[in-house]
């Protein structure tokens, strides 16, 4: 045995129990009340939870967007993820103009190779649908890309129309893929954005005002309805408001295979942040935008009821100085996105479990198990079980934290969570049986992360 984790409390999506965990050759090989067998290294986990590593299904590392490139690459971004207890990510390979899906995948594979410190997979964003692209969908699934994103917003850039979405859903269903949608009504937003700009309303808060919750509710309902016409499952990304959650709830109550994620920013930050002095509101320019605080309770309830299955980050960092300021004179030119890959587990544990909004096992489900199941990684990842990858987090629920851009590891000059305090920190993090975070230090290796060939989507997984 390579490593024995002794005296910890194992927490999965269903169970909490005291046990030792044995690791050999990168896998979990034993779980028992007391493991007698000796190991090369014994790590005492007394007082710690032994969690499956976090899985972040929604990241944008090294992504060209809005005239610039997101500031974390696969090295800095995955190191930050590891500090926060995330041991696998699924990033988005974006199909640029004239690109095939294979081109997009290869481009993102090159970005990650030799850099990622944890395992990674890719969704491919289909932005230009052609016959050739349709034929590539099953090929992508065979290559381990079993999910695709379609944007119903960002008109003139990434957006596709309803007919294209219908075709993608049909093909994806046959191929065993899950289609994810960015649900905002891009046509209406385009008009609203131009209206505000033509009135000289150029500051960051108009980003939010030009993207109303009704536009997200409408696109969510439309995406679900189009999926229903094809019989395909659908997954709504970065859901931010009641209007959208109501559509998801209605679909799920009707028995449709509809799934959705939200992100910490929509649970903890609000429209008020756009009103911060000067240009500070630009830090929160993301799509969908932050909403009125009345949505917080609605989303937390969605997490407990099960209408929302996953919490991802939509980590898409741009520096305040040098990137966000591209939009000093027009909110429409502020690159959309914000950082968060490092703080998902800490924030959700403190704000969810410590504040009694979520049970401990539900927390594990939201950050690790459910994403693994929905996106073809379970039981290789997403649980603490014999035979699973030894991607583990020794989590100290009592250790205090304070989030600050001065101390975080994300390659970006601010955090939307500056000054947030709480309790619950990943103390030791394992990736494939190797310790990669110990004593607040990164001890892993760029390039050690492997490409995750994900299984096709299965409803019952
Ligand atoms: O503002 C955001 N969300 N930026 C990243 C791209 C996307 O839509 O997910
Ligand atoms: Zn999106
Ligand atoms: Zn995103």
XYZ file of C-alpha atoms and ligand atoms in Angstrom:
472
model
C 0.000 0.000 0.000
C 1.365 3.402 -0.879
C -0.636 5.582 1.501
C -2.915 4.921 4.432
C -5.239 7.737 5.480
C -5.957 6.907 9.112
C -8.684 7.983 11.538
C -10.648 10.215 9.158
C -14.384 10.517 8.635
C -15.312 9.417 5.123
C -18.103 11.468 3.583
C -19.845 10.494 0.357
C -23.093 11.667 -1.211
C -24.925 9.094 0.891
C -22.845 8.151 3.958
C -20.678 9.544 6.748
C -18.522 7.096 8.730
C -15.189 6.699 10.507
C -12.716 4.668 8.427
C -9.162 4.274 7.229
C -8.586 4.547 3.477
C -5.805 2.688 1.678
C -4.301 3.828 -1.598
C -2.127 1.914 -4.055
C -1.129 2.756 -7.628
C -3.372 5.793 -7.718
C -6.560 3.973 -6.715
C -8.475 3.464 -3.498
C -7.764 -0.174 -2.592
C -9.191 -0.532 0.910
C -11.716 1.137 3.163
C -12.072 -0.321 6.636
C -12.638 0.703 10.212
C -8.973 -0.105 10.899
C -6.544 -1.054 8.141
C -3.836 -3.235 9.668
C -1.641 -3.492 6.581
C 1.372 -1.190 6.661
C 1.858 1.553 4.106
C 4.811 3.558 2.806
C 3.179 6.636 4.287
C 0.497 7.076 6.928
C -1.404 10.358 7.050
C -3.392 11.033 10.195
C -6.786 12.479 9.249
C -8.197 12.740 12.791
C -10.726 15.561 12.852
C -10.825 15.731 9.039
C -13.467 14.721 6.550
C -12.214 12.438 3.768
C -14.129 13.716 0.732
C -14.078 12.715 -2.931
C -12.215 15.449 -4.788
C -14.361 18.247 -6.137
C -15.312 18.113 -9.815
C -15.876 21.460 -11.519
C -17.876 20.914 -14.711
C -17.712 24.502 -15.870
C -14.379 26.274 -16.313
C -12.835 28.485 -18.985
C -9.040 28.291 -18.820
C -6.903 30.034 -21.426
C -10.043 30.993 -23.344
C -10.021 33.757 -25.962
C -13.110 35.838 -25.239
C -14.195 39.458 -25.598
C -10.967 40.536 -27.309
C -8.680 39.043 -24.672
C -7.849 35.674 -23.066
C -8.949 34.404 -19.637
C -6.048 34.975 -17.287
C -5.661 31.475 -15.806
C -4.093 28.888 -18.063
C -4.239 25.145 -17.390
C -1.286 25.367 -15.004
C -2.308 28.312 -12.825
C -6.004 27.452 -13.017
C -5.632 23.813 -12.018
C -3.187 24.666 -9.215
C -5.780 27.112 -7.850
C -8.441 24.412 -8.249
C -6.282 21.961 -6.294
C -5.818 24.415 -3.428
C -9.587 24.573 -3.235
C -10.084 20.798 -3.191
C -11.089 20.395 -6.828
C -9.323 17.423 -8.410
C -10.970 17.314 -11.830
C -12.362 19.907 -14.202
C -14.251 19.803 -17.457
C -13.388 22.871 -19.523
C -14.985 24.168 -22.713
C -13.269 23.747 -26.088
C -14.853 26.444 -28.221
C -15.443 25.907 -31.943
C -14.127 29.056 -33.628
C -15.144 30.307 -37.108
C -14.319 27.712 -39.759
C -13.164 25.168 -37.181
C -14.310 21.581 -36.939
C -15.133 20.131 -33.527
C -11.944 18.080 -33.804
C -9.948 21.299 -34.381
C -11.504 22.797 -31.261
C -10.774 19.719 -29.175
C -7.177 19.504 -30.429
C -6.625 23.192 -29.701
C -7.776 22.784 -26.103
C -5.875 19.493 -25.669
C -2.703 21.388 -26.558
C -3.522 24.110 -24.043
C -3.873 21.542 -21.244
C -1.085 19.114 -22.066
C 2.034 19.480 -19.943
C 0.299 22.049 -17.775
C -2.693 20.597 -15.932
C -1.913 19.359 -12.428
C -5.251 17.535 -12.042
C -7.299 15.440 -14.447
C -9.346 17.298 -17.039
C -11.951 16.677 -19.679
C -13.654 18.823 -22.291
C -17.110 19.736 -23.427
C -17.138 21.129 -26.973
C -19.140 24.299 -27.629
C -20.848 24.042 -31.021
C -20.992 27.569 -32.432
C -21.287 26.936 -36.194
C -23.401 23.986 -37.237
C -22.628 22.365 -40.588
C -23.241 18.892 -42.000
C -19.646 17.996 -41.224
C -20.021 19.192 -37.630
C -23.174 17.085 -37.240
C -21.221 14.035 -38.356
C -18.523 14.810 -35.830
C -20.861 14.584 -32.838
C -20.686 10.753 -32.516
C -16.925 10.899 -33.174
C -16.523 13.318 -30.296
C -18.465 11.035 -27.984
C -16.218 8.148 -29.033
C -13.241 10.339 -28.148
C -14.540 10.899 -24.622
C -16.363 14.176 -25.171
C -19.884 13.254 -24.144
C -21.302 16.764 -23.686
C -21.730 19.824 -25.894
C -22.576 23.411 -25.095
C -24.883 25.552 -27.194
C -25.137 29.290 -26.599
C -28.537 30.934 -26.981
C -26.812 34.277 -26.256
C -23.754 36.226 -27.512
C -25.403 37.082 -30.834
C -22.955 37.442 -33.706
C -20.286 35.485 -31.841
C -21.115 32.163 -30.175
C -24.906 32.056 -30.491
C -26.729 29.418 -32.529
C -30.388 29.515 -33.548
C -33.231 27.281 -32.413
C -33.116 25.116 -35.547
C -29.465 24.366 -34.951
C -30.138 23.571 -31.298
C -32.892 21.162 -32.357
C -30.526 19.383 -34.754
C -27.737 19.162 -32.171
C -30.137 17.755 -29.574
C -31.424 15.095 -31.969
C -27.945 13.989 -32.959
C -26.612 14.166 -29.404
C -29.424 11.983 -28.140
C -28.528 9.287 -30.662
C -24.826 9.598 -29.888
C -25.248 9.440 -26.092
C -24.276 13.040 -25.361
C -25.696 15.627 -22.990
C -26.389 19.079 -24.453
C -25.776 22.030 -22.154
C -27.289 25.412 -22.911
C -26.370 28.964 -22.036
C -29.945 30.164 -21.666
C -30.469 33.848 -22.385
C -32.467 35.278 -25.292
C -29.609 36.627 -27.426
C -31.832 38.452 -29.933
C -33.617 40.473 -27.279
C -30.405 41.150 -25.340
C -28.806 42.490 -28.497
C -31.569 45.089 -28.848
C -31.430 46.031 -25.164
C -27.636 46.389 -25.189
C -27.761 48.707 -28.213
C -30.616 50.725 -26.670
C -28.667 51.402 -23.470
C -25.499 52.265 -25.354
C -27.332 54.634 -27.707
C -28.678 56.476 -24.634
C -25.094 56.884 -23.368
C -25.716 54.383 -20.567
C -22.329 52.703 -20.656
C -21.429 51.744 -17.033
C -21.178 48.162 -15.681
C -24.672 48.133 -14.140
C -26.205 48.362 -17.614
C -24.691 44.970 -18.343
C -27.159 43.587 -15.797
C -30.060 45.794 -16.844
C -29.669 44.761 -20.473
C -29.913 41.066 -19.528
C -33.162 40.772 -17.529
C -34.183 37.600 -15.680
C -37.151 37.194 -18.046
C -34.689 36.715 -20.933
C -33.080 33.862 -19.014
C -36.446 32.374 -18.053
C -37.633 32.509 -21.653
C -34.515 30.870 -23.089
C -34.512 28.201 -20.386
C -38.116 27.314 -21.158
C -37.433 27.368 -24.902
C -34.368 25.137 -24.580
C -36.326 22.661 -22.479
C -39.224 22.682 -24.962
C -36.894 22.065 -27.919
C -35.234 19.224 -26.000
C -38.673 17.775 -25.285
C -39.449 17.777 -29.032
C -36.394 15.591 -29.582
C -36.664 13.449 -26.452
C -33.115 14.460 -25.518
C -31.903 15.339 -22.040
C -30.767 18.905 -21.457
C -28.549 20.632 -18.865
C -28.889 24.346 -18.101
C -25.573 25.971 -17.189
C -25.011 28.822 -14.737
C -28.683 29.216 -13.792
C -29.056 32.497 -11.917
C -32.681 33.308 -11.130
C -36.187 32.244 -10.161
C -37.543 32.758 -13.684
C -35.200 30.059 -15.000
C -35.506 27.735 -12.016
C -39.304 27.761 -12.335
C -38.946 26.395 -15.886
C -36.552 23.674 -14.729
C -38.815 22.724 -11.844
C -41.858 22.559 -14.105
C -39.990 20.304 -16.551
C -38.683 18.008 -13.827
C -42.124 17.787 -12.222
C -43.411 16.681 -15.636
C -40.746 13.958 -15.662
C -38.507 15.479 -18.343
C -34.756 14.713 -18.222
C -33.858 18.318 -17.402
C -30.816 19.140 -15.281
C -29.273 22.385 -14.084
C -26.342 23.883 -12.246
C -25.924 27.127 -10.407
C -22.695 28.780 -9.264
C -21.550 30.335 -5.951
C -21.727 33.857 -7.386
C -25.496 33.554 -7.909
C -25.955 32.339 -4.325
C -23.751 34.928 -2.668
C -23.368 38.059 -4.828
C -26.055 40.326 -6.269
C -27.018 43.230 -8.499
C -25.860 45.534 -5.669
C -22.262 44.654 -6.569
C -22.659 46.489 -9.887
C -23.240 49.655 -7.872
C -19.808 49.564 -6.230
C -17.938 52.858 -6.725
C -16.162 53.849 -9.934
C -15.626 51.021 -12.370
C -15.551 48.310 -9.620
C -18.853 46.876 -10.864
C -16.943 45.523 -13.883
C -15.505 42.821 -11.605
C -18.940 41.213 -11.596
C -19.679 41.470 -15.311
C -20.583 37.930 -16.261
C -23.452 36.327 -18.139
C -26.052 35.783 -16.913
C -25.489 38.772 -14.634
C -25.810 38.834 -10.860
C -29.452 39.148 -9.824
C -31.538 40.706 -7.105
C -30.852 39.183 -3.664
C -34.370 37.723 -3.537
C -33.030 34.973 -5.822
C -30.557 33.674 -3.229
C -33.154 31.839 -1.146
C -34.840 30.496 -4.257
C -31.567 28.993 -5.503
C -30.577 27.543 -2.102
C -33.999 25.893 -1.977
C -33.408 24.542 -5.496
C -30.208 22.920 -4.222
C -31.954 21.241 -1.296
C -35.029 20.178 -3.263
C -32.914 18.593 -6.000
C -34.215 20.821 -8.811
C -30.604 22.013 -9.097
C -28.180 19.107 -9.180
C -24.723 20.669 -9.500
C -22.699 23.647 -8.286
C -19.956 24.615 -10.749
C -17.943 27.832 -10.902
C -18.023 29.124 -14.512
C -14.465 30.209 -13.643
C -13.574 32.706 -16.378
C -11.107 35.207 -14.899
C -10.081 38.537 -16.383
C -7.834 41.004 -14.556
C -9.516 44.177 -13.348
C -6.521 46.152 -14.573
C -5.671 45.462 -18.185
C -8.645 43.287 -19.140
C -11.938 44.358 -17.536
C -10.972 47.958 -18.360
C -11.317 47.200 -22.081
C -14.901 48.171 -21.315
C -14.251 51.478 -19.534
C -16.355 53.285 -22.134
C -18.902 50.551 -22.866
C -20.202 47.744 -20.657
C -20.575 45.685 -23.830
C -16.786 45.602 -24.212
C -16.102 44.339 -20.658
C -14.956 40.730 -21.019
C -17.642 38.535 -19.470
C -16.615 36.288 -16.617
C -15.259 36.112 -13.092
C -12.925 33.898 -11.054
C -14.003 31.238 -8.550
C -12.304 27.873 -9.243
C -10.404 27.998 -5.921
C -13.257 28.789 -3.569
C -16.213 26.616 -4.577
C -15.874 23.979 -1.832
C -15.026 26.436 0.940
C -17.886 28.773 0.051
C -20.465 26.044 -0.392
C -19.392 24.261 2.790
C -19.400 27.409 4.896
C -22.477 29.053 3.433
C -24.314 25.775 2.905
C -23.334 23.216 5.553
C -22.193 25.522 8.373
C -25.222 27.752 7.909
C -27.524 24.726 7.828
C -28.834 25.285 4.327
C -27.357 21.986 3.101
C -26.576 18.632 4.675
C -22.994 17.379 4.500
C -23.804 14.539 2.090
C -25.804 16.854 -0.155
C -22.777 19.152 -0.269
C -20.620 16.249 -1.508
C -23.262 15.334 -4.064
C -23.407 18.877 -5.467
C -19.666 19.446 -5.808
C -18.513 15.957 -6.780
C -20.897 13.008 -7.116
C -23.714 14.462 -9.213
C -21.349 16.085 -11.739
C -19.449 12.769 -12.018
C -22.698 10.876 -12.651
C -24.181 13.328 -15.156
C -20.981 13.732 -17.150
C -19.746 10.144 -17.469
C -17.081 10.023 -14.771
C -18.757 7.919 -12.079
C -17.578 5.774 -10.263
C -14.039 6.453 -11.477
C -14.466 9.851 -9.833
C -17.042 11.452 -7.545
C -16.977 9.028 -4.620
C -14.818 7.353 -2.008
C -15.010 3.688 -2.978
C -12.668 0.768 -3.582
C -11.579 0.914 -7.220
C -12.178 4.645 -7.649
C -9.337 7.033 -8.467
C -7.666 8.250 -5.276
C -8.727 11.847 -5.847
C -9.377 12.794 -2.243
C -9.557 15.818 0.011
C -8.761 15.850 3.708
C -11.031 18.668 4.725
C -10.732 20.400 8.098
C -14.253 21.645 8.899
C -13.019 23.778 11.795
C -10.146 25.635 10.122
C -10.941 29.312 9.510
C -10.417 31.050 6.174
C -10.508 34.542 4.781
C -10.652 34.922 1.010
C -8.476 37.590 -0.568
C -6.837 38.260 -3.917
C -3.646 38.905 -1.920
C -3.447 35.258 -0.879
C -5.371 33.282 -3.493
C -3.648 31.218 -6.182
C -5.836 32.214 -9.139
C -3.901 34.275 -11.675
C -6.147 37.301 -11.429
C -5.954 40.572 -9.509
C -9.271 40.362 -7.669
C -11.867 37.980 -6.325
C -15.634 38.575 -6.151
C -15.419 37.111 -2.620
C -12.840 39.522 -1.152
C -13.124 39.509 2.663
C -15.446 36.477 2.869
C -14.644 34.553 6.057
C -15.745 31.161 7.301
C -14.644 27.706 8.385
C -13.677 24.669 6.326
C -10.450 24.239 4.367
C -8.966 21.467 2.204
C -5.779 20.577 4.103
C -4.391 17.709 2.042
C -5.392 17.032 -1.563
C -4.655 13.848 -3.524
C -4.783 13.466 -7.274
C -4.568 9.858 -8.479
C -2.995 8.839 -5.189
C -0.340 11.562 -5.189
C -0.390 14.294 -2.559
C -0.572 17.583 -4.475
C -1.460 20.006 -1.667
C 0.108 19.660 1.769
C 0.658 22.280 4.505
C -0.738 25.018 2.241
C 1.838 24.207 -0.409
C 1.464 22.878 -3.908
C 3.611 19.739 -4.219
C 2.205 18.348 -7.461
C 3.562 18.542 -10.999
C 2.375 20.436 -14.060
C 1.581 17.849 -16.708
C 0.566 15.178 -14.178
C -3.132 15.737 -14.975
C -4.557 13.276 -17.502
C -7.217 13.741 -20.160
C -10.485 12.185 -18.985
C -12.209 10.154 -21.652
C -15.756 10.392 -20.362
C -18.460 7.783 -20.851
C -21.643 8.540 -22.811
C -24.547 10.100 -20.912
C -26.842 7.613 -19.180
C -30.038 8.697 -17.516
C -29.772 6.114 -14.786
C -26.050 6.541 -14.078
O -19.720 35.477 -18.266
C -19.463 34.310 -18.490
N -20.285 33.389 -18.052
N -18.356 33.988 -19.196
C -17.978 32.720 -19.641
C -18.690 32.282 -20.870
C -20.021 31.659 -20.548
O -21.033 32.130 -21.026
O -20.075 30.675 -19.824
Zn -22.408 30.528 -20.714
Zn -19.140 29.523 -18.797
